[in-house]
Coordinates of C-alpha atoms in Angstrom, one line a residue:
Chain Q
X247 CA 0.0 0.0 0.0
X248 CA 1.5 3.3 -1.0
X249 CA 1.2 6.6 0.9
X250 CA 0.4 10.1 -0.3
X251 CA 2.4 13.1 0.7
X252 CA -0.6 14.4 2.7
X253 CA -0.5 11.2 4.7
X254 CA 3.2 11.5 5.4
X255 CA 2.7 15.1 6.6
X256 CA -0.1 13.9 8.8
X257 CA 2.1 11.1 10.3
X258 CA 5.0 13.6 10.8
X259 CA 2.7 15.9 12.7
X260 CA 1.5 13.0 14.9
X261 CA 5.2 12.1 15.5
X262 CA 6.1 15.7 16.3
X263 CA 8.8 15.8 13.5
X264 CA 9.1 18.8 11.2
X265 CA 9.9 17.6 7.6
X266 CA 11.2 19.9 4.8
X267 CA 9.3 19.6 1.5
X268 CA 12.1 17.5 -0.1
X269 CA 12.1 15.2 3.0
X270 CA 8.3 14.7 2.6
X271 CA 8.9 13.6 -1.0
X272 CA 11.7 11.3 -0.1
X273 CA 9.9 9.7 2.9
X274 CA 6.8 9.2 0.8
X275 CA 8.9 7.1 -1.6
X276 CA 10.8 5.2 1.1
X277 CA 7.8 4.5 3.3
X278 CA 5.7 3.5 0.3
X279 CA 8.3 0.9 -0.7
X280 CA 8.5 -0.5 2.8
X281 CA 4.7 -0.6 3.2
X282 CA 4.4 -2.3 -0.2
X283 CA 6.7 -4.9 1.1
X284 CA 4.7 -5.3 4.3
X285 CA 1.5 -5.9 2.4
X286 CA 2.7 -9.5 1.8
X287 CA 1.4 -10.2 5.4
X288 CA -2.1 -10.0 3.9
X289 CA -1.4 -13.3 2.1
X290 CA -1.9 -15.0 5.5
X291 CA -5.2 -15.7 7.1
X292 CA -4.9 -14.8 10.7
X293 CA -8.5 -14.6 11.7
X294 CA -8.1 -17.4 14.3
X295 CA -4.7 -16.4 15.5
X296 CA -4.1 -14.6 18.8
X297 CA -1.5 -11.8 18.7
X298 CA 1.8 -12.2 20.6
X299 CA 1.9 -9.5 23.2
X300 CA 4.6 -11.3 25.3
X301 CA 7.0 -14.0 24.1
X302 CA 7.4 -15.5 27.5
X303 CA 4.2 -16.1 29.6
X304 CA 4.3 -13.7 32.6
X305 CA 2.0 -12.2 35.1
X306 CA 2.0 -8.5 35.9
X307 CA 4.5 -8.1 38.7
X308 CA 3.6 -5.7 41.5
X309 CA 5.9 -4.3 44.0
X310 CA 5.1 -3.6 47.6
X311 CA 3.3 -0.3 48.1
X312 CA 6.1 1.3 50.0
X313 CA 7.3 4.9 49.6
X314 CA 10.9 5.0 48.4
X315 CA 13.2 7.8 47.6
X316 CA 13.0 8.9 44.0
X317 CA 15.6 10.5 41.7
X318 CA 16.7 13.7 43.4
X319 CA 15.4 16.9 41.7
X320 CA 18.9 18.2 40.9
X321 CA 19.8 14.8 39.3
X322 CA 16.6 14.8 37.2
X323 CA 17.3 18.3 36.0
X324 CA 21.0 17.8 35.4
X325 CA 20.6 17.1 31.6
X326 CA 17.8 19.6 31.0
X327 CA 18.5 22.3 28.4
X328 CA 16.6 24.9 30.4
X329 CA 16.2 24.1 34.1
X330 CA 14.5 26.8 36.1
X331 CA 13.5 27.0 39.8
X332 CA 13.6 23.2 40.1
X333 CA 11.5 22.8 37.0
X334 CA 11.9 22.0 33.3
X335 CA 11.6 25.3 31.4
X336 CA 9.8 25.2 28.0
X337 CA 8.6 27.9 25.6
X338 CA 5.3 29.6 26.4
X339 CA 2.2 27.7 25.7
X340 CA -0.4 30.4 26.2
X341 CA -0.5 33.7 24.2
X342 CA 2.1 32.3 21.7
X343 CA 5.2 34.3 20.8
X344 CA 8.5 34.7 22.6
X345 CA 8.9 34.8 26.4
Chain J
X115 CA 52.4 -13.5 26.0
X116 CA 50.8 -10.6 24.3
X117 CA 48.2 -9.3 26.9
X118 CA 45.8 -7.8 24.4
X119 CA 45.5 -11.2 22.7
X120 CA 44.2 -12.9 25.9
X121 CA 40.5 -13.6 26.3
X122 CA 38.2 -12.9 29.3
X123 CA 38.7 -16.3 31.1
X124 CA 42.5 -16.2 30.6
X125 CA 42.8 -12.6 31.8
X126 CA 40.6 -13.1 34.8
X127 CA 42.5 -16.3 35.8
X128 CA 46.0 -14.7 35.5
X129 CA 44.9 -11.6 37.4
X130 CA 43.4 -13.7 40.2
X131 CA 46.6 -15.7 40.3
X132 CA 48.7 -12.5 40.5
X133 CA 50.5 -13.5 37.4
X134 CA 49.4 -10.2 35.9
X135 CA 48.2 -7.1 37.5
X136 CA 45.0 -5.3 36.5
X137 CA 47.2 -2.2 35.9
X138 CA 49.4 -4.2 33.5
X139 CA 46.3 -5.2 31.6
X140 CA 44.9 -1.7 31.4
X141 CA 48.3 -0.4 30.3
X142 CA 48.5 -3.0 27.5
X143 CA 44.9 -2.3 26.4
X144 CA 45.6 1.4 26.4
X145 CA 48.6 0.9 24.0
X146 CA 46.5 -1.4 21.8
X147 CA 43.7 1.2 21.6
X148 CA 46.1 3.9 20.8
X149 CA 47.6 1.8 18.1
X150 CA 44.5 0.5 16.4
X151 CA 41.5 2.8 17.3
X152 CA 42.5 5.6 14.8
X153 CA 41.8 3.1 12.0
X154 CA 38.8 1.2 13.4
X155 CA 37.0 3.9 15.3
X156 CA 35.0 1.5 17.4
X157 CA 34.5 3.8 20.3
X158 CA 32.4 6.9 21.1
X159 CA 34.0 7.5 24.5
X160 CA 37.1 6.0 26.2
X161 CA 38.0 6.8 29.8
X162 CA 41.5 5.4 30.4
X163 CA 42.0 7.5 33.5
X164 CA 39.0 5.9 35.1
X165 CA 40.2 2.5 34.0
X166 CA 43.6 3.0 35.5
X167 CA 42.1 4.1 38.8
X168 CA 39.8 1.0 38.8
X169 CA 42.8 -1.2 38.0
X170 CA 44.8 0.2 40.9
X171 CA 41.9 -0.4 43.2
X172 CA 41.6 -4.1 42.1
X173 CA 45.4 -4.6 42.4
X174 CA 45.1 -3.5 46.1
X175 CA 42.5 -6.1 46.9
X176 CA 43.6 -9.1 49.1
X177 CA 43.6 -12.5 47.4
X178 CA 40.5 -13.8 49.1
X179 CA 38.5 -10.8 47.7
X180 CA 39.9 -11.3 44.2
X181 CA 38.8 -14.9 44.4
X182 CA 35.2 -13.8 44.6
X183 CA 35.4 -11.5 41.5
X184 CA 34.9 -13.6 38.3
X185 CA 35.9 -10.7 36.1
X186 CA 38.5 -9.0 38.3
X187 CA 40.5 -6.6 36.3
X188 CA 39.1 -7.5 32.9
X189 CA 38.5 -4.5 30.6
X190 CA 35.1 -4.5 29.0
X191 CA 33.5 -2.1 26.5
X192 CA 29.8 -1.2 26.6
X193 CA 27.6 -0.4 23.6
X194 CA 26.7 3.3 24.0
X195 CA 22.9 2.6 24.4
X196 CA 23.4 1.4 28.0
X197 CA 23.6 4.0 30.7
X198 CA 26.8 4.7 32.6
X199 CA 27.3 7.5 35.3
X200 CA 31.0 7.8 34.6
X201 CA 30.8 8.4 30.9
X202 CA 28.3 10.0 28.5
X203 CA 25.5 7.9 27.0
X204 CA 24.4 9.0 23.5
X205 CA 22.9 5.9 21.8
X206 CA 24.8 7.2 18.7
X207 CA 22.3 10.1 18.4
X208 CA 22.8 13.9 18.4
X209 CA 19.6 14.2 20.4
X210 CA 21.5 12.8 23.4
X211 CA 24.8 14.5 22.9
X212 CA 26.6 15.0 26.2
X213 CA 23.9 13.2 28.2
X214 CA 25.2 12.0 31.6
X215 CA 22.9 9.4 33.0
X216 CA 21.9 9.6 36.7
X217 CA 22.2 5.8 37.1
X218 CA 24.0 2.8 35.7
X219 CA 22.3 0.1 33.6
X220 CA 21.9 -3.0 35.7
X221 CA 24.4 -4.9 33.4
X222 CA 27.0 -2.2 34.1
X223 CA 26.5 -2.5 37.8
X224 CA 26.7 -6.3 37.6
X225 CA 29.9 -6.2 35.5
X226 CA 31.5 -3.8 38.0
X227 CA 30.4 -5.8 41.0
X228 CA 32.2 -8.8 39.3
X229 CA 35.4 -6.7 39.1
X230 CA 35.3 -5.8 35.4
X231 CA 36.7 -2.5 34.3
X232 CA 34.5 -0.4 32.0
X233 CA 36.9 1.1 29.6
X234 CA 34.7 2.8 27.1
X235 CA 31.4 3.1 25.2
X236 CA 31.2 1.7 21.7
X237 CA 29.7 3.1 18.5
X238 CA 26.3 2.0 17.2
X239 CA 23.7 2.8 14.6
X240 CA 21.6 5.6 16.1
X241 CA 19.3 4.1 18.7
X242 CA 20.5 0.7 17.5
X243 CA 18.6 1.1 14.2
X244 CA 20.7 -0.3 11.4
X245 CA 22.8 -3.1 10.2
X246 CA 26.1 -1.4 9.4
X247 CA 27.0 1.3 12.0
X248 CA 26.9 3.8 9.1
X249 CA 23.8 5.3 10.8
X250 CA 25.7 6.6 13.9
X251 CA 25.4 10.4 14.2
X252 CA 29.1 10.6 15.1
X253 CA 31.2 8.5 12.8
X254 CA 31.3 5.2 11.0
X255 CA 33.2 2.2 12.5
X256 CA 35.4 0.2 10.2
X257 CA 35.6 -3.6 9.9
X258 CA 39.0 -4.6 11.4
X259 CA 39.3 -7.3 8.7
X260 CA 38.9 -4.8 5.8
X261 CA 38.7 -1.1 6.6
X262 CA 36.6 -0.5 3.4
X263 CA 33.8 -2.6 4.8
X264 CA 31.2 -2.1 7.5
X265 CA 31.5 -4.0 10.8
X266 CA 27.7 -4.7 10.7
X267 CA 25.3 -3.3 13.1
X268 CA 23.9 -2.0 15.3
X269 CA 26.5 -3.3 17.8
X270 CA 29.2 -2.7 15.2
X271 CA 31.5 -0.8 17.6
X272 CA 31.4 -3.6 20.1
X273 CA 32.1 -6.3 17.5
X274 CA 34.9 -4.3 15.9
X275 CA 36.5 -3.5 19.3
X276 CA 36.6 -7.2 20.1
X277 CA 37.8 -8.3 16.7
X278 CA 40.5 -5.7 16.7
X279 CA 41.6 -6.9 20.1
X280 CA 41.1 -3.6 21.8
X281 CA 39.0 -5.3 24.5
X282 CA 38.6 -9.0 25.2
X283 CA 34.8 -8.6 25.4
X284 CA 32.0 -6.1 24.9
X285 CA 28.3 -5.9 25.5
X286 CA 25.9 -5.4 22.7
X287 CA 22.1 -5.3 22.3
X288 CA 20.1 -7.4 19.9
X289 CA 16.7 -6.3 18.7
X290 CA 16.6 -8.0 15.3
X291 CA 20.1 -9.5 15.1
X292 CA 22.3 -6.5 16.3
X293 CA 24.7 -8.7 18.3
X294 CA 24.8 -11.8 16.0
X295 CA 25.0 -10.0 12.6
X296 CA 28.0 -7.8 13.5
X297 CA 29.6 -10.8 15.3
X298 CA 29.4 -12.7 12.0
X299 CA 30.7 -9.8 10.0
X300 CA 33.7 -9.3 12.3
X301 CA 34.5 -12.9 13.1
X302 CA 33.6 -13.0 16.8
X303 CA 31.2 -14.8 19.0
X304 CA 27.9 -12.9 19.6
X305 CA 25.3 -14.3 21.9
X306 CA 21.6 -13.2 22.4
X307 CA 20.1 -14.9 25.4
X308 CA 16.4 -15.7 25.8
X309 CA 14.2 -12.5 25.9
X310 CA 14.1 -11.5 29.6
X311 CA 17.2 -13.3 30.8
X312 CA 19.2 -10.1 31.0
X313 CA 17.8 -7.0 32.6
X314 CA 17.0 -4.2 30.2
X315 CA 17.1 -1.6 33.0
X316 CA 19.3 1.3 31.8
X317 CA 19.2 0.1 28.1
X318 CA 17.8 2.9 26.0
X319 CA 14.8 1.2 24.7
X320 CA 14.4 0.6 20.9
X321 CA 11.7 -2.1 20.7
X322 CA 10.9 -3.3 24.2
X323 CA 9.4 -6.7 23.3
X324 CA 12.4 -7.6 21.2
X325 CA 15.5 -6.0 22.8
X326 CA 18.0 -8.2 24.7
X327 CA 21.5 -7.4 25.9
X328 CA 24.3 -10.0 25.4
X329 CA 28.0 -10.4 25.1
X330 CA 30.4 -10.2 22.1
X331 CA 33.6 -12.2 22.8
X332 CA 36.4 -14.1 21.1
X333 CA 35.2 -17.5 22.4
X334 CA 32.1 -19.3 23.6
X335 CA 33.6 -19.8 27.0
X336 CA 34.1 -16.1 27.4
X337 CA 30.5 -15.5 26.3
X338 CA 29.3 -17.9 28.9
X339 CA 31.3 -16.2 31.7
X340 CA 29.9 -12.8 30.8
X341 CA 26.4 -14.2 30.5
X342 CA 26.6 -15.7 33.9
X343 CA 27.6 -12.3 35.4
X344 CA 24.9 -10.2 33.7
X345 CA 21.9 -12.6 33.5
X346 CA 19.3 -13.2 36.2
X347 CA 16.2 -11.5 37.6
X348 CA 16.3 -7.8 38.3
X349 CA 13.5 -6.2 40.3
X350 CA 14.1 -3.0 38.3
X351 CA 13.0 -4.7 35.1
X352 CA 9.5 -6.0 35.3
X353 CA 10.0 -8.2 32.2
X354 CA 13.2 -9.9 33.5
X355 CA 12.7 -13.6 34.1
X356 CA 12.8 -15.2 37.5
X357 CA 13.8 -18.7 36.3
X358 CA 17.3 -19.7 37.6
X359 CA 20.3 -19.7 35.3
X360 CA 21.4 -23.2 34.6
X361 CA 25.0 -24.1 35.5
X362 CA 27.2 -24.6 32.5
X363 CA 27.5 -28.1 31.2
X364 CA 31.2 -28.9 31.3
X365 CA 30.8 -32.1 29.3
X366 CA 31.7 -32.1 25.7
X367 CA 28.8 -32.3 23.3
X368 CA 27.9 -35.8 22.1
X369 CA 27.5 -35.1 18.4
X370 CA 26.1 -38.5 17.7
X371 CA 23.2 -37.9 20.0
X372 CA 22.4 -34.5 18.6
X373 CA 19.6 -33.7 16.1
X374 CA 20.4 -30.5 14.3
X375 CA 17.5 -28.8 12.5
X376 CA 18.3 -27.5 9.0
X377 CA 15.5 -25.1 8.0
X378 CA 15.0 -25.3 4.3
X379 CA 13.7 -21.7 4.2
X380 CA 17.2 -20.4 5.2
X381 CA 19.1 -22.1 2.4
X382 CA 18.3 -20.6 -0.9
X383 CA 17.2 -17.4 -2.6
X384 CA 19.1 -14.3 -1.5
X385 CA 22.0 -16.3 0.0
X386 CA 25.4 -15.4 -1.3
X387 CA 26.7 -18.6 -3.0
X388 CA 30.0 -18.4 -1.0
X389 CA 28.1 -18.2 2.3
X390 CA 25.9 -21.1 1.2
X391 CA 28.9 -23.2 0.3
X392 CA 30.5 -22.6 3.7
X393 CA 27.2 -23.4 5.4
X394 CA 27.1 -26.7 3.6
X395 CA 30.8 -27.5 4.5
X396 CA 29.8 -26.9 8.2
X397 CA 26.9 -29.2 7.8
X398 CA 29.1 -31.9 6.3
X399 CA 31.6 -31.6 9.1
X400 CA 28.9 -32.0 11.7
X401 CA 27.4 -35.0 9.9
X402 CA 30.9 -36.6 9.8
X403 CA 30.9 -36.2 13.7
X404 CA 27.8 -38.2 13.8
X405 CA 25.2 -35.5 14.2
X406 CA 21.8 -36.2 12.7
X407 CA 20.8 -33.5 10.3
X408 CA 17.1 -33.1 10.1
X409 CA 15.5 -31.0 7.4
X410 CA 12.8 -28.9 9.1
X411 CA 10.5 -26.2 7.9
X412 CA 9.9 -22.8 9.4
X413 CA 7.2 -21.8 6.9
X414 CA 6.6 -18.3 8.1
X415 CA 10.2 -17.2 7.9
X416 CA 9.3 -15.5 4.6
X417 CA 7.1 -13.1 6.6
X418 CA 9.7 -12.3 9.3
X419 CA 11.2 -9.2 7.9
X420 CA 7.8 -7.6 7.2
X421 CA 6.6 -8.6 10.7
X422 CA 9.7 -7.3 12.4
X423 CA 9.7 -3.9 10.5
X424 CA 6.2 -3.3 11.7
X425 CA 6.6 -4.4 15.3
X426 CA 9.9 -2.8 15.9
X427 CA 9.2 0.7 14.5
X428 CA 5.8 0.7 16.2
X429 CA 7.5 0.2 19.6
X430 CA 10.3 2.6 18.7
X431 CA 7.9 5.4 17.8
X432 CA 6.5 5.0 21.3
X433 CA 9.8 4.6 23.1
X434 CA 11.4 7.6 21.3
X435 CA 8.6 10.0 22.1
X436 CA 10.4 10.9 25.3
X437 CA 13.1 12.7 23.3
X438 CA 11.4 16.1 22.9
X439 CA 13.9 18.7 24.0
X440 CA 12.6 19.1 27.5
X441 CA 14.5 16.8 29.7
X442 CA 17.7 15.7 28.0
X443 CA 20.5 17.0 25.8
X444 CA 19.6 18.7 22.6
X445 CA 16.9 21.4 22.1
X446 CA 16.2 23.4 19.0
X447 CA 14.5 26.8 19.3
X448 CA 10.8 27.2 18.5
X449 CA 8.3 30.0 18.9
X450 CA 6.0 27.8 20.8
X451 CA 6.1 24.4 22.5
X452 CA 4.9 22.4 19.4
X453 CA 7.4 24.1 17.1
X454 CA 10.2 23.4 19.7
X455 CA 9.2 19.7 19.8
X456 CA 9.0 19.4 16.0
X457 CA 12.3 21.1 15.3
X458 CA 14.2 19.4 18.1
X459 CA 13.2 16.0 16.8
X460 CA 13.8 16.9 13.2
X461 CA 17.3 18.1 13.9
X462 CA 18.2 15.7 16.7
X463 CA 17.2 12.4 15.0
X464 CA 19.0 11.1 11.8
X465 CA 17.1 10.0 8.7
X466 CA 16.9 6.3 9.5
X467 CA 15.4 7.0 13.0
X468 CA 13.0 9.4 11.5
X469 CA 12.0 6.9 8.8
X470 CA 11.3 4.3 11.5
X471 CA 9.4 6.6 13.8
X472 CA 7.2 7.6 10.9
X473 CA 6.6 4.0 9.9
X474 CA 5.8 3.1 13.5
X475 CA 3.5 6.1 14.0
X476 CA 1.6 5.2 10.8
X477 CA 1.3 1.5 11.8
X478 CA -0.2 2.5 15.2
X479 CA -2.4 5.4 13.9
X480 CA -6.2 5.3 13.9
X481 CA -7.5 3.2 11.0
X482 CA -4.2 1.4 10.4
X483 CA -3.6 -0.3 13.8
X484 CA -5.5 -3.5 12.9
X485 CA -4.1 -3.7 9.4
X486 CA -0.5 -3.3 10.4
X487 CA 0.5 -3.6 14.1
X488 CA -2.1 -6.2 15.1
X489 CA -1.7 -8.1 11.9
X490 CA 2.1 -8.3 12.5
X491 CA 1.6 -9.4 16.1
X492 CA -0.6 -12.2 14.8
X493 CA 2.0 -13.3 12.3
X494 CA 4.5 -13.2 15.1
X495 CA 2.5 -15.9 16.8
X496 CA 2.7 -18.1 13.7
X497 CA 6.5 -17.5 13.6
X498 CA 6.8 -18.6 17.3
X499 CA 4.6 -21.7 16.6
X500 CA 7.0 -22.6 13.8
X501 CA 9.8 -22.8 16.3
X502 CA 7.8 -24.7 18.9
X503 CA 7.0 -27.3 16.3
X504 CA 10.6 -27.5 15.1
X505 CA 12.0 -27.9 18.6
X506 CA 9.7 -30.9 19.0
X507 CA 11.8 -32.6 16.4
X508 CA 15.3 -31.3 16.9
X509 CA 17.6 -30.1 19.7
X510 CA 19.1 -27.1 18.0
X511 CA 18.7 -25.3 14.7
X512 CA 21.7 -24.3 12.5
X513 CA 21.5 -21.5 9.9
X514 CA 23.9 -19.0 8.3
X515 CA 24.0 -15.9 10.5
X516 CA 23.7 -13.5 7.6
X517 CA 23.0 -14.0 3.9
X518 CA 26.2 -12.3 2.9
X519 CA 29.6 -11.2 4.2
X520 CA 30.4 -7.7 5.4
X521 CA 29.5 -5.2 2.6
X522 CA 31.4 -2.1 1.6
X523 CA 30.4 1.4 2.9
X524 CA 27.5 3.0 1.1
X525 CA 26.5 -0.2 -0.7
X526 CA 23.2 -0.5 1.0
X527 CA 22.7 2.7 2.9
X528 CA 20.6 4.3 0.1
X529 CA 18.0 1.5 0.0
X530 CA 16.4 0.9 3.4
X531 CA 14.7 -2.3 2.3
X532 CA 18.0 -3.8 1.1
X533 CA 19.5 -3.0 4.5
X534 CA 16.6 -4.5 6.3
X535 CA 17.1 -7.8 4.4
X536 CA 20.5 -8.4 5.9
X537 CA 18.7 -9.3 9.1
X538 CA 16.6 -12.0 7.5
X539 CA 18.1 -14.9 9.4
X540 CA 18.4 -13.3 12.8
X541 CA 15.0 -11.5 13.3
X542 CA 13.0 -14.6 13.9
X543 CA 14.8 -15.4 17.1
X544 CA 13.8 -12.0 18.5
X545 CA 10.2 -12.4 17.3
X546 CA 10.1 -15.8 19.1
X547 CA 12.1 -14.7 22.1
X548 CA 14.5 -17.6 21.8
X549 CA 18.3 -17.6 22.4
X550 CA 20.8 -17.5 19.5
X551 CA 24.5 -17.4 19.1
X552 CA 26.7 -16.6 16.1
X553 CA 30.0 -18.4 16.0
X554 CA 32.8 -17.8 13.4
X555 CA 33.0 -20.3 10.5
X556 CA 36.3 -19.1 9.0
X557 CA 37.0 -16.5 6.3
X558 CA 35.7 -16.0 2.7
X559 CA 38.3 -14.1 0.7
X560 CA 39.8 -12.8 4.0
X561 CA 36.4 -11.7 5.3
X562 CA 34.7 -13.5 8.2
X563 CA 31.5 -15.5 8.0
X564 CA 29.4 -16.9 10.8
X565 CA 26.9 -19.6 11.5
X566 CA 23.9 -19.2 13.9
X567 CA 22.7 -21.7 16.4
X568 CA 19.2 -21.3 17.7
X569 CA 17.8 -23.1 20.8
X570 CA 14.6 -23.3 22.7
X571 CA 13.8 -20.6 25.3
X572 CA 15.8 -20.8 28.5
X573 CA 18.1 -23.5 27.2
X574 CA 21.2 -21.3 27.0
X575 CA 23.4 -23.9 28.8
X576 CA 22.7 -26.5 26.1
X577 CA 23.1 -24.0 23.3
X578 CA 26.4 -22.8 24.5
X579 CA 27.6 -26.4 25.1
X580 CA 26.9 -27.1 21.4
X581 CA 28.4 -23.8 20.2
X582 CA 31.5 -24.6 22.1
X583 CA 31.7 -28.0 20.6
X584 CA 31.5 -26.4 17.1
X585 CA 34.3 -24.0 18.1
X586 CA 36.6 -26.9 18.7
X587 CA 35.7 -28.5 15.4
X588 CA 36.2 -25.2 13.5
X589 CA 38.8 -23.1 15.4
X590 CA 39.2 -19.4 14.4
X591 CA 42.3 -18.6 12.5
X592 CA 44.5 -15.6 13.2
X593 CA 43.0 -12.2 14.1
X594 CA 43.1 -9.2 11.7
X595 CA 46.5 -7.8 11.1
X596 CA 46.1 -4.3 12.4
X597 CA 48.7 -2.1 14.0
X598 CA 51.5 -4.2 12.4
X599 CA 52.4 -6.4 15.4
X600 CA 50.2 -9.4 14.9

């Protein structure tokens, strides 16, 4: 199944990745070829087949409900590009524009 | 004795016996790295000062404490998608440039607790996505056997570092063959344990239901030693298995009691005739030892690549959503939050990672989930069932590790589908969760080739016993002549 450029732009928006026009064109070709290859899975009838969610049977492990120390704030912020007042700084969300 | 030629077991033994000091070993390894690394470029970070300090600490331990450390003084390299607090962790991506993790991966802690010395972080395809290490955001790594060729991927840096004898062992991660394929291309042993055997805590996730950490070494015995140190349940990884690790079988393999499965689907179209010929030579050798070769069928193998390249990117698109310019490393400027996210990810990720995120996002998006992701997970069940049926008839399955030998730079990087096909023999083990090991089977025109042994889940001990038996039948030749002193 091939993809249109509009679909690629839509997917890029969902994935939060800005593509340049030439990248949209290139990705459309690459993804189209890969999806075309994937379409061979449709040769198989899987109506009665359960999907594999875990390869090894396992039950959901639960830990004891005990309060434990978490990562210290300064450690958590150590790699942040814009740490401010013990928080992660980001561009303004309201009112748009620069800070 | 040339120290850098010694394997893990031999180094550990000699250091414990005080025949060698850990400081001597680190000094020898430093010289070797200085000599060879400029050509091979296997590493992203090397910290020799830290290694020297660790070696000194080990040399001061009393004998009874050394006795308890199975890897005392052994230098080990770590693929740079496992977190370390002492060195940066980049996963081969610009988006994590300079990232200093606040904690060690469990495998790193376990290696250090066993006395190993972490000497550096090895190069990889960005976020472990690729089969050549050409997709690292930093530099390519060269195959020590032929510097014009790729080392394979994505653990290409780890495989090349071991093959070039810069370290006796390294850790890699295997999502679709990323330990076994570069091991085959570089002529070393690469072992992927059963899914869940080794904790993934601190491994930067690519596809969580497929990823598994394992060793790259110069012998099966060395792979076993490392495996024993890193395997076992970890409360920090909810998917890590609780089943005990079996002790290693010290007995030699009885070939005349072994049924080896030869899947007909792995022996034909797309296989380089030279690789096929070598595979058949290997089979004849085993048959001459009395092994029973049983033709088996894994009929859904044909669908493995399509299944893998839907499941893995879908999980990757979810795992990589955390890299958004807020918490780690790189951030691009944007007028608002959305623009900042979109620019950060566009500039921080390389083209192969973007391609896979888009593929995965599409496969999971409304209206396509059933047709792609769910369909692939159903076919995955059929692939698993193929193996369950096969292991009812045979003890182990033998295949070529890769359909070809190491290719030249640029040969496949422009055609993603071609690149994906080099994983065709390895991805099934990840989809089924079973263990696999690639062992060297000599050279073809001076370039290594490997064979792959696949076993039932949790039967690592048996698998390694067989691989070790093969190693004795088919010993590796000399190592690549780099640095002029081999």
